[in-house]
Amino acid sequence: MTAPMASQRPLQRVTLIGFGAIGQSIFQRAAQAPGVHISHVVVPATGLAKAQARLGAAATACTAVPEDATLVLECAGHSALLQHVLPALQRGVECAVLSIGALAGPGLAEQLSDAAEQGGTQVHLLAGAMAGVDALAAARLAGLSEVCYTGRKPPAGWRDTPAEQVCDLDTITQATVLLDATAREAAQRYPKNANVAATLSLAGLGLDATRVRLIADPAVSENIHHVVARGEFGEIELTLRGKPLADNPKTSALTVLSGLRFLHNRGAALTL
Ligand SMILES: NC(=O)C1=CN([C@@H]2O[C@H](COP(=O)(O)OP(=O)(O)OC[C@H]3O[C@@H](n4cnc5c(N)ncnc54)[C@H](O)[C@@H]3O)[C@@H](O)[C@H]2O)C=CC1
Ligand SMILES: O=C([O-])CC(=O)C(=O)O
């Protein structure tokens, strides 16, 4: 009699929403990851042919989450939460989200939570480009008194945003504060640059009690995230210097790895 084979977990079929800098990098890396198969990629109708050409035979480009999807990873932008994530949750599809800043929109956090409850599933808000989100969410259980976040990026990371009305990104020679406001205002005004601010505030004191400063700094080459949190637990002070993705300087490479970690954990017997 032969020894029984080690049990193999089934291959996870994943639908990705978004095929920009994060989506393409996740897709490439997931191709090497055992246990994960990105079978579908949701893109806007105008990008369907181009996305399919890039995906080849490995996956199907589509304009909506397929009916038989079971696991979704969103990396598209704020609009994708209402358009794709909400209906998928209502149908019972488990979803993970990277565009956390969208939850600063009125009622969206409650809508997502209600939809997941209706579908008997869960929506996971991923840590994305930032570290320490787990510690902050744990610390909150004993009470927090203060959470302050500063996001500092090179000028290229602020192009095509309201920063262009605050300063001339091509010529600034000194660090320039673009916004000093609540996390809610930061997420609404800078949807592609304040997802970390929103994540830290949702893990901590909430969108209206978290102070956020956003800075364009010609002296740096990385996306630098700094958080200070105080409470009953003690104090966190943390700086993360994230390398930007080559295809989008607004976005740190760690965001891609955060998405991949979720997919890996989702199928693993031992998760970390
Ligand atoms: N949680 C975090 O730490 C971070 C989150 N993000 C979020 O991830 C999003 C994607 O980032 P990148 O890939 O760097 O941006 P990107 O601009 O390179 O790509 C976004 C892609 O999504 C597509 N898209 C937009 N709306 C869509 C919709 N409703 N349905 C399907 N596709 C749609 C766009 O056409 C584009 O191809 C950002 O908008 C941001 O909200 C980005 C960086 C960090
Ligand atoms: O990727 C990053 O460094 C963070 C980012 O864009 C965001 O917070 O939206």
mmCIF file of C-alpha atoms and ligand atoms in Angstrom:
data_model
loop_
_atom_site.group_PDB
_atom_site.id
_atom_site.type_symbol
_atom_site.label_atom_id
_atom_site.label_comp_id
_atom_site.label_asym_id
_atom_site.label_seq_id
_atom_site.Cartn_x
_atom_site.Cartn_y
_atom_site.Cartn_z
ATOM 1 C CA MET A 1 0.000 0.000 0.000
ATOM 2 C CA THR A 2 1.352 3.437 -0.902
ATOM 3 C CA ALA A 3 1.445 6.282 1.619
ATOM 4 C CA PRO A 4 -1.351 8.829 1.202
ATOM 5 C CA MET A 5 -0.348 11.954 -0.745
ATOM 6 C CA ALA A 6 -0.067 15.204 1.214
ATOM 7 C CA SER A 7 -3.429 16.935 0.863
ATOM 8 C CA GLN A 8 -3.443 19.542 -1.901
ATOM 9 C CA ARG A 9 -5.600 22.628 -1.468
ATOM 10 C CA PRO A 10 -7.693 23.418 -4.520
ATOM 11 C CA LEU A 11 -6.485 26.078 -6.954
ATOM 12 C CA GLN A 12 -8.181 29.396 -6.182
ATOM 13 C CA ARG A 13 -9.822 31.094 -9.129
ATOM 14 C CA VAL A 14 -9.543 34.837 -8.661
ATOM 15 C CA THR A 15 -11.214 37.745 -10.452
ATOM 16 C CA LEU A 16 -9.120 40.904 -10.510
ATOM 17 C CA ILE A 17 -10.855 44.265 -10.883
ATOM 18 C CA GLY A 18 -8.465 46.714 -12.535
ATOM 19 C CA PHE A 19 -5.550 46.121 -14.876
ATOM 20 C CA GLY A 20 -3.386 49.203 -14.365
ATOM 21 C CA ALA A 21 -0.030 49.349 -12.592
ATOM 22 C CA ILE A 22 -1.144 47.234 -9.603
ATOM 23 C CA GLY A 23 -3.330 44.826 -11.590
ATOM 24 C CA GLN A 24 -0.678 44.020 -14.161
ATOM 25 C CA SER A 25 1.995 43.506 -11.537
ATOM 26 C CA ILE A 26 -0.277 41.258 -9.440
ATOM 27 C CA PHE A 27 -1.196 39.299 -12.553
ATOM 28 C CA GLN A 28 2.465 38.729 -13.492
ATOM 29 C CA ARG A 29 3.496 37.715 -9.990
ATOM 30 C CA ALA A 30 0.447 35.515 -9.404
ATOM 31 C CA ALA A 31 1.440 33.478 -12.475
ATOM 32 C CA GLN A 32 4.423 32.227 -10.399
ATOM 33 C CA ALA A 33 2.387 31.739 -7.188
ATOM 34 C CA PRO A 34 1.277 28.190 -6.442
ATOM 35 C CA GLY A 35 -2.402 27.794 -5.637
ATOM 36 C CA VAL A 36 -3.563 31.065 -7.250
ATOM 37 C CA HIS A 37 -5.059 31.387 -10.719
ATOM 38 C CA ILE A 38 -6.306 34.768 -11.901
ATOM 39 C CA SER A 39 -8.976 33.615 -14.322
ATOM 40 C CA HIS A 40 -10.749 36.924 -15.063
ATOM 41 C CA VAL A 41 -9.786 40.588 -15.138
ATOM 42 C CA VAL A 42 -12.487 43.268 -15.059
ATOM 43 C CA VAL A 43 -11.647 46.362 -17.119
ATOM 44 C CA PRO A 44 -13.601 49.296 -18.573
ATOM 45 C CA ALA A 45 -15.269 48.453 -21.926
ATOM 46 C CA THR A 46 -12.876 50.791 -23.732
ATOM 47 C CA GLY A 47 -9.887 48.765 -22.498
ATOM 48 C CA LEU A 48 -11.256 45.286 -23.219
ATOM 49 C CA ALA A 49 -9.333 44.461 -26.422
ATOM 50 C CA LYS A 50 -6.022 45.833 -25.128
ATOM 51 C CA ALA A 51 -6.335 43.953 -21.832
ATOM 52 C CA GLN A 52 -7.197 40.680 -23.604
ATOM 53 C CA ALA A 53 -4.183 41.078 -25.875
ATOM 54 C CA ARG A 54 -1.951 41.409 -22.791
ATOM 55 C CA LEU A 55 -3.575 38.529 -20.942
ATOM 56 C CA GLY A 56 -3.380 36.152 -23.893
ATOM 57 C CA ALA A 57 -4.893 32.752 -23.199
ATOM 58 C CA ALA A 58 -4.060 32.908 -19.488
ATOM 59 C CA ALA A 59 -7.192 34.813 -18.411
ATOM 60 C CA THR A 60 -10.334 36.443 -19.742
ATOM 61 C CA ALA A 61 -10.838 40.197 -19.843
ATOM 62 C CA CYS A 62 -14.441 41.182 -19.043
ATOM 63 C CA THR A 63 -16.481 44.233 -18.053
ATOM 64 C CA ALA A 64 -18.221 42.752 -14.991
ATOM 65 C CA VAL A 65 -17.448 40.199 -12.287
ATOM 66 C CA PRO A 66 -18.483 36.794 -13.719
ATOM 67 C CA GLU A 67 -21.584 35.117 -12.262
ATOM 68 C CA ASP A 68 -19.592 32.126 -10.983
ATOM 69 C CA ALA A 69 -16.782 34.133 -9.346
ATOM 70 C CA THR A 70 -15.962 33.210 -5.749
ATOM 71 C CA LEU A 71 -13.057 35.517 -4.904
ATOM 72 C CA VAL A 72 -12.433 39.091 -6.080
ATOM 73 C CA LEU A 73 -9.448 41.409 -5.607
ATOM 74 C CA GLU A 74 -10.100 45.069 -6.420
ATOM 75 C CA CYS A 75 -7.214 47.287 -7.598
ATOM 76 C CA ALA A 76 -9.005 49.713 -9.916
ATOM 77 C CA GLY A 77 -10.014 52.904 -8.107
ATOM 78 C CA HIS A 78 -12.851 54.379 -6.111
ATOM 79 C CA SER A 79 -15.558 53.970 -8.769
ATOM 80 C CA ALA A 80 -15.042 50.201 -8.890
ATOM 81 C CA LEU A 81 -16.415 49.724 -5.377
ATOM 82 C CA LEU A 82 -19.927 50.849 -6.256
ATOM 83 C CA GLN A 83 -19.825 49.469 -9.775
ATOM 84 C CA HIS A 84 -18.393 45.995 -9.130
ATOM 85 C CA VAL A 85 -17.599 45.212 -5.487
ATOM 86 C CA LEU A 86 -20.991 46.057 -3.999
ATOM 87 C CA PRO A 87 -23.022 43.855 -6.401
ATOM 88 C CA ALA A 88 -20.484 41.027 -6.085
ATOM 89 C CA LEU A 89 -20.787 41.072 -2.285
ATOM 90 C CA GLN A 90 -24.581 41.061 -2.518
ATOM 91 C CA ARG A 91 -24.297 37.862 -4.584
ATOM 92 C CA GLY A 92 -22.102 36.275 -1.918
ATOM 93 C CA VAL A 93 -18.696 36.756 -3.575
ATOM 94 C CA GLU A 94 -15.853 37.337 -1.108
ATOM 95 C CA CYS A 95 -13.998 40.558 -1.995
ATOM 96 C CA ALA A 96 -10.696 42.183 -1.030
ATOM 97 C CA VAL A 97 -10.281 45.902 -1.625
ATOM 98 C CA LEU A 98 -7.245 48.140 -2.151
ATOM 99 C CA SER A 99 -9.040 51.409 -3.006
ATOM 100 C CA ILE A 100 -9.777 52.004 0.663
ATOM 101 C CA GLY A 101 -10.132 55.768 0.254
ATOM 102 C CA ALA A 102 -13.486 55.124 -1.416
ATOM 103 C CA LEU A 103 -14.853 54.367 2.049
ATOM 104 C CA ALA A 104 -14.618 58.088 2.796
ATOM 105 C CA GLY A 105 -17.609 58.545 0.490
ATOM 106 C CA PRO A 106 -20.943 59.033 2.286
ATOM 107 C CA GLY A 107 -22.416 55.729 3.446
ATOM 108 C CA LEU A 108 -20.139 53.488 1.379
ATOM 109 C CA ALA A 109 -18.573 51.674 4.351
ATOM 110 C CA GLU A 110 -22.068 50.818 5.637
ATOM 111 C CA GLN A 111 -23.213 49.809 2.142
ATOM 112 C CA LEU A 112 -20.261 47.434 1.748
ATOM 113 C CA SER A 113 -20.828 45.951 5.170
ATOM 114 C CA ASP A 114 -24.586 45.524 4.514
ATOM 115 C CA ALA A 115 -23.910 43.958 1.112
ATOM 116 C CA ALA A 116 -21.459 41.457 2.600
ATOM 117 C CA GLU A 117 -23.974 40.579 5.308
ATOM 118 C CA GLN A 118 -26.723 40.163 2.713
ATOM 119 C CA GLY A 119 -24.474 37.854 0.670
ATOM 120 C CA GLY A 120 -23.245 35.930 3.725
ATOM 121 C CA THR A 121 -19.649 36.767 2.868
ATOM 122 C CA GLN A 122 -16.854 39.174 3.844
ATOM 123 C CA VAL A 123 -15.162 42.255 2.422
ATOM 124 C CA HIS A 124 -11.492 42.551 3.379
ATOM 125 C CA LEU A 125 -9.820 45.968 3.564
ATOM 126 C CA LEU A 126 -6.166 45.278 2.764
ATOM 127 C CA ALA A 127 -3.197 47.053 4.371
ATOM 128 C CA GLY A 128 -1.873 48.022 0.930
ATOM 129 C CA ALA A 129 1.187 50.279 0.929
ATOM 130 C CA MET A 130 1.362 50.664 4.717
ATOM 131 C CA ALA A 131 2.743 48.725 7.663
ATOM 132 C CA GLY A 132 1.353 48.594 11.178
ATOM 133 C CA VAL A 133 -2.341 48.498 10.248
ATOM 134 C CA ASP A 134 -2.805 45.282 12.240
ATOM 135 C CA ALA A 135 -1.132 46.792 15.328
ATOM 136 C CA LEU A 136 -3.224 49.959 15.100
ATOM 137 C CA ALA A 137 -6.470 48.004 14.741
ATOM 138 C CA ALA A 138 -5.495 45.924 17.791
ATOM 139 C CA ALA A 139 -4.471 49.010 19.789
ATOM 140 C CA ARG A 140 -7.867 50.597 19.051
ATOM 141 C CA LEU A 141 -9.534 47.917 21.191
ATOM 142 C CA ALA A 142 -8.063 49.533 24.327
ATOM 143 C CA GLY A 143 -8.660 53.108 23.145
ATOM 144 C CA LEU A 144 -6.604 55.554 21.062
ATOM 145 C CA SER A 145 -6.074 59.234 21.798
ATOM 146 C CA GLU A 146 -4.281 60.390 18.642
ATOM 147 C CA VAL A 147 -3.400 59.192 15.142
ATOM 148 C CA CYS A 148 -1.468 61.467 12.760
ATOM 149 C CA TYR A 149 -0.323 60.450 9.283
ATOM 150 C CA THR A 150 2.044 62.164 6.854
ATOM 151 C CA GLY A 151 2.338 61.005 3.247
ATOM 152 C CA ARG A 152 5.394 62.321 1.400
ATOM 153 C CA LYS A 153 6.054 61.606 -2.262
ATOM 154 C CA PRO A 154 8.280 62.980 -5.020
ATOM 155 C CA PRO A 155 6.559 65.586 -7.237
ATOM 156 C CA ALA A 156 5.922 62.947 -9.950
ATOM 157 C CA GLY A 157 3.635 61.151 -7.503
ATOM 158 C CA TRP A 158 1.306 64.162 -7.400
ATOM 159 C CA ARG A 159 0.758 64.782 -11.098
ATOM 160 C CA ASP A 160 -2.848 64.958 -12.334
ATOM 161 C CA THR A 161 -4.093 65.702 -8.824
ATOM 162 C CA PRO A 162 -5.243 68.914 -7.055
ATOM 163 C CA ALA A 163 -1.574 69.355 -6.052
ATOM 164 C CA GLU A 164 -1.102 71.022 -9.432
ATOM 165 C CA GLN A 165 -3.238 73.912 -8.168
ATOM 166 C CA VAL A 166 -1.183 74.211 -4.971
ATOM 167 C CA CYS A 167 2.316 74.435 -6.473
ATOM 168 C CA ASP A 168 4.302 73.992 -9.665
ATOM 169 C CA LEU A 169 5.410 70.372 -9.395
ATOM 170 C CA ASP A 170 8.033 70.866 -12.111
ATOM 171 C CA THR A 171 9.911 73.612 -10.311
ATOM 172 C CA ILE A 172 9.443 73.238 -6.534
ATOM 173 C CA THR A 173 12.772 73.063 -4.745
ATOM 174 C CA GLN A 174 11.458 72.502 -1.217
ATOM 175 C CA ALA A 175 9.034 70.158 0.487
ATOM 176 C CA THR A 176 5.557 71.632 0.025
ATOM 177 C CA VAL A 177 2.523 70.790 2.151
ATOM 178 C CA LEU A 178 -0.352 70.078 -0.248
ATOM 179 C CA LEU A 179 -3.010 69.327 2.322
ATOM 180 C CA ASP A 180 -3.370 69.455 6.098
ATOM 181 C CA ALA A 181 -6.824 68.099 6.840
ATOM 182 C CA THR A 182 -8.828 65.129 8.066
ATOM 183 C CA ALA A 183 -8.377 61.696 6.512
ATOM 184 C CA ARG A 184 -11.867 62.008 5.009
ATOM 185 C CA GLU A 185 -10.977 65.200 3.158
ATOM 186 C CA ALA A 186 -7.615 63.767 2.084
ATOM 187 C CA ALA A 187 -9.218 60.625 0.662
ATOM 188 C CA GLN A 188 -11.884 62.581 -1.195
ATOM 189 C CA ARG A 189 -9.508 65.171 -2.672
ATOM 190 C CA TYR A 190 -6.625 62.780 -3.402
ATOM 191 C CA PRO A 191 -8.276 59.440 -4.255
ATOM 192 C CA LYS A 192 -5.083 57.981 -5.733
ATOM 193 C CA ASN A 193 -2.768 59.222 -2.979
ATOM 194 C CA ALA A 194 -4.629 58.960 0.310
ATOM 195 C CA ASN A 195 -5.663 55.313 0.520
ATOM 196 C CA VAL A 196 -3.103 54.778 3.272
ATOM 197 C CA ALA A 197 -4.544 57.744 5.180
ATOM 198 C CA ALA A 198 -8.006 56.189 4.901
ATOM 199 C CA THR A 199 -6.776 52.727 5.921
ATOM 200 C CA LEU A 200 -4.997 54.024 9.022
ATOM 201 C CA SER A 201 -8.032 56.044 10.021
ATOM 202 C CA LEU A 202 -10.437 53.134 9.565
ATOM 203 C CA ALA A 203 -8.086 50.965 11.652
ATOM 204 C CA GLY A 204 -7.735 53.694 14.254
ATOM 205 C CA LEU A 205 -9.726 56.791 15.165
ATOM 206 C CA GLY A 206 -11.964 57.109 12.112
ATOM 207 C CA LEU A 207 -11.903 59.342 9.038
ATOM 208 C CA ASP A 208 -12.837 62.561 10.837
ATOM 209 C CA ALA A 209 -10.507 62.318 13.844
ATOM 210 C CA THR A 210 -7.322 61.381 11.985
ATOM 211 C CA ARG A 211 -5.022 64.249 10.999
ATOM 212 C CA VAL A 212 -3.367 63.927 7.605
ATOM 213 C CA ARG A 213 -0.622 65.914 5.916
ATOM 214 C CA LEU A 214 0.264 65.291 2.276
ATOM 215 C CA ILE A 215 3.612 66.602 1.041
ATOM 216 C CA ALA A 216 5.343 66.896 -2.339
ATOM 217 C CA ASP A 217 9.074 66.669 -1.716
ATOM 218 C CA PRO A 218 11.651 67.023 -4.503
ATOM 219 C CA ALA A 219 14.358 65.697 -2.154
ATOM 220 C CA VAL A 220 12.892 62.179 -1.909
ATOM 221 C CA SER A 221 12.676 59.320 -4.403
ATOM 222 C CA GLU A 222 10.401 57.026 -2.397
ATOM 223 C CA ASN A 223 6.803 57.201 -1.175
ATOM 224 C CA ILE A 224 7.292 57.829 2.529
ATOM 225 C CA HIS A 225 4.502 57.007 4.960
ATOM 226 C CA HIS A 226 4.840 58.166 8.561
ATOM 227 C CA VAL A 227 2.327 57.498 11.320
ATOM 228 C CA VAL A 228 2.248 58.368 14.996
ATOM 229 C CA ALA A 229 -0.444 56.775 17.167
ATOM 230 C CA ARG A 230 -0.946 57.064 20.909
ATOM 231 C CA GLY A 231 -3.335 55.332 23.249
ATOM 232 C CA GLU A 232 -3.795 53.017 26.227
ATOM 233 C CA PHE A 233 -1.523 50.451 24.565
ATOM 234 C CA GLY A 234 1.457 52.836 24.363
ATOM 235 C CA GLU A 235 2.774 54.536 21.219
ATOM 236 C CA ILE A 236 3.546 53.635 17.631
ATOM 237 C CA GLU A 237 5.853 55.732 15.498
ATOM 238 C CA LEU A 238 6.523 54.196 12.146
ATOM 239 C CA THR A 239 8.107 55.285 8.875
ATOM 240 C CA LEU A 240 7.789 53.214 5.730
ATOM 241 C CA ARG A 241 9.812 54.133 2.644
ATOM 242 C CA GLY A 242 8.092 52.405 -0.249
ATOM 243 C CA LYS A 243 9.599 52.102 -3.712
ATOM 244 C CA PRO A 244 7.142 53.404 -6.301
ATOM 245 C CA LEU A 245 5.966 51.134 -9.104
ATOM 246 C CA ALA A 246 7.686 51.918 -12.418
ATOM 247 C CA ASP A 247 4.302 52.117 -14.178
ATOM 248 C CA ASN A 248 2.720 54.499 -11.645
ATOM 249 C CA PRO A 249 4.846 56.654 -9.307
ATOM 250 C CA LYS A 250 1.785 57.382 -7.150
ATOM 251 C CA THR A 251 1.662 53.739 -6.085
ATOM 252 C CA SER A 252 4.148 51.852 -3.918
ATOM 253 C CA ALA A 253 5.240 48.339 -4.897
ATOM 254 C CA LEU A 254 4.251 47.045 -1.446
ATOM 255 C CA THR A 255 0.595 47.502 -2.455
ATOM 256 C CA VAL A 256 1.010 44.726 -5.021
ATOM 257 C CA LEU A 257 2.607 42.445 -2.443
ATOM 258 C CA SER A 258 -0.202 43.157 0.011
ATOM 259 C CA GLY A 259 -2.713 41.931 -2.583
ATOM 260 C CA LEU A 260 -0.626 38.829 -3.285
ATOM 261 C CA ARG A 261 -0.293 38.100 0.426
ATOM 262 C CA PHE A 262 -4.061 38.147 0.758
ATOM 263 C CA LEU A 263 -4.460 35.685 -2.122
ATOM 264 C CA HIS A 264 -1.781 33.425 -0.680
ATOM 265 C CA ASN A 265 -3.301 33.463 2.813
ATOM 266 C CA ARG A 266 -6.762 32.826 1.439
ATOM 267 C CA GLY A 267 -5.627 29.413 0.194
ATOM 268 C CA ALA A 268 -3.038 28.514 2.833
ATOM 269 C CA ALA A 269 -3.471 26.202 5.806
ATOM 270 C CA LEU A 270 -1.100 28.359 7.886
ATOM 271 C CA THR A 271 -1.588 32.100 7.422
ATOM 272 C CA LEU A 272 0.632 35.002 8.436
HETATM 273 N N1 LIG B 1 -4.404 50.753 -0.347
HETATM 274 C C1 LIG B 1 -3.276 51.279 -0.797
HETATM 275 O O1 LIG B 1 -2.283 51.367 -0.092
HETATM 276 C C2 LIG B 1 -3.215 51.769 -2.208
HETATM 277 C C3 LIG B 1 -4.338 51.741 -3.011
HETATM 278 N N2 LIG B 1 -4.288 52.162 -4.301
HETATM 279 C C4 LIG B 1 -5.545 52.104 -5.063
HETATM 280 O O2 LIG B 1 -5.382 51.228 -6.143
HETATM 281 C C5 LIG B 1 -5.929 51.832 -7.328
HETATM 282 C C6 LIG B 1 -5.176 51.316 -8.537
HETATM 283 O O3 LIG B 1 -3.840 51.740 -8.490
HETATM 284 P P1 LIG B 1 -2.916 51.654 -9.785
HETATM 285 O O4 LIG B 1 -3.016 50.323 -10.402
HETATM 286 O O5 LIG B 1 -1.594 52.166 -9.383
HETATM 287 O O6 LIG B 1 -3.646 52.734 -10.732
HETATM 288 P P2 LIG B 1 -3.647 52.797 -12.302
HETATM 289 O O7 LIG B 1 -4.211 54.130 -12.635
HETATM 290 O O8 LIG B 1 -2.321 52.416 -12.859
HETATM 291 O O9 LIG B 1 -4.681 51.661 -12.734
HETATM 292 C C7 LIG B 1 -6.037 51.680 -12.427
HETATM 293 C C8 LIG B 1 -6.736 50.884 -13.534
HETATM 294 O O10 LIG B 1 -8.061 50.615 -13.132
HETATM 295 C C9 LIG B 1 -8.925 50.881 -14.228
HETATM 296 N N3 LIG B 1 -10.240 51.239 -13.708
HETATM 297 C C10 LIG B 1 -10.636 52.422 -13.186
HETATM 298 N N4 LIG B 1 -11.926 52.345 -12.812
HETATM 299 C C11 LIG B 1 -12.333 51.089 -13.109
HETATM 300 C C12 LIG B 1 -13.575 50.412 -12.951
HETATM 301 N N5 LIG B 1 -14.621 51.005 -12.405
HETATM 302 N N6 LIG B 1 -13.640 49.127 -13.371
HETATM 303 C C13 LIG B 1 -12.561 48.500 -13.897
HETATM 304 N N7 LIG B 1 -11.365 49.101 -14.073
HETATM 305 C C14 LIG B 1 -11.266 50.382 -13.682
HETATM 306 C C15 LIG B 1 -8.261 52.011 -15.001
HETATM 307 O O11 LIG B 1 -8.684 52.002 -16.344
HETATM 308 C C16 LIG B 1 -6.780 51.634 -14.859
HETATM 309 O O12 LIG B 1 -6.378 50.768 -15.892
HETATM 310 C C17 LIG B 1 -5.769 53.342 -7.103
HETATM 311 O O13 LIG B 1 -6.732 54.057 -7.781
HETATM 312 C C18 LIG B 1 -5.931 53.466 -5.620
HETATM 313 O O14 LIG B 1 -7.283 53.728 -5.323
HETATM 314 C C19 LIG B 1 -3.130 52.605 -4.839
HETATM 315 C C20 LIG B 1 -1.981 52.664 -4.093
HETATM 316 C C21 LIG B 1 -1.942 52.270 -2.692
HETATM 317 O O1 LIG B 2 1.107 53.552 -2.779
HETATM 318 C C1 LIG B 2 1.317 54.421 -1.932
HETATM 319 O O2 LIG B 2 2.457 54.770 -1.590
HETATM 320 C C2 LIG B 2 0.186 55.054 -1.183
HETATM 321 C C3 LIG B 2 -0.851 55.626 -1.987
HETATM 322 O O3 LIG B 2 -0.736 55.887 -3.159
HETATM 323 C C4 LIG B 2 -2.103 55.924 -1.310
HETATM 324 O O4 LIG B 2 -2.102 56.043 -0.081
HETATM 325 O O5 LIG B 2 -3.107 56.025 -1.999
#
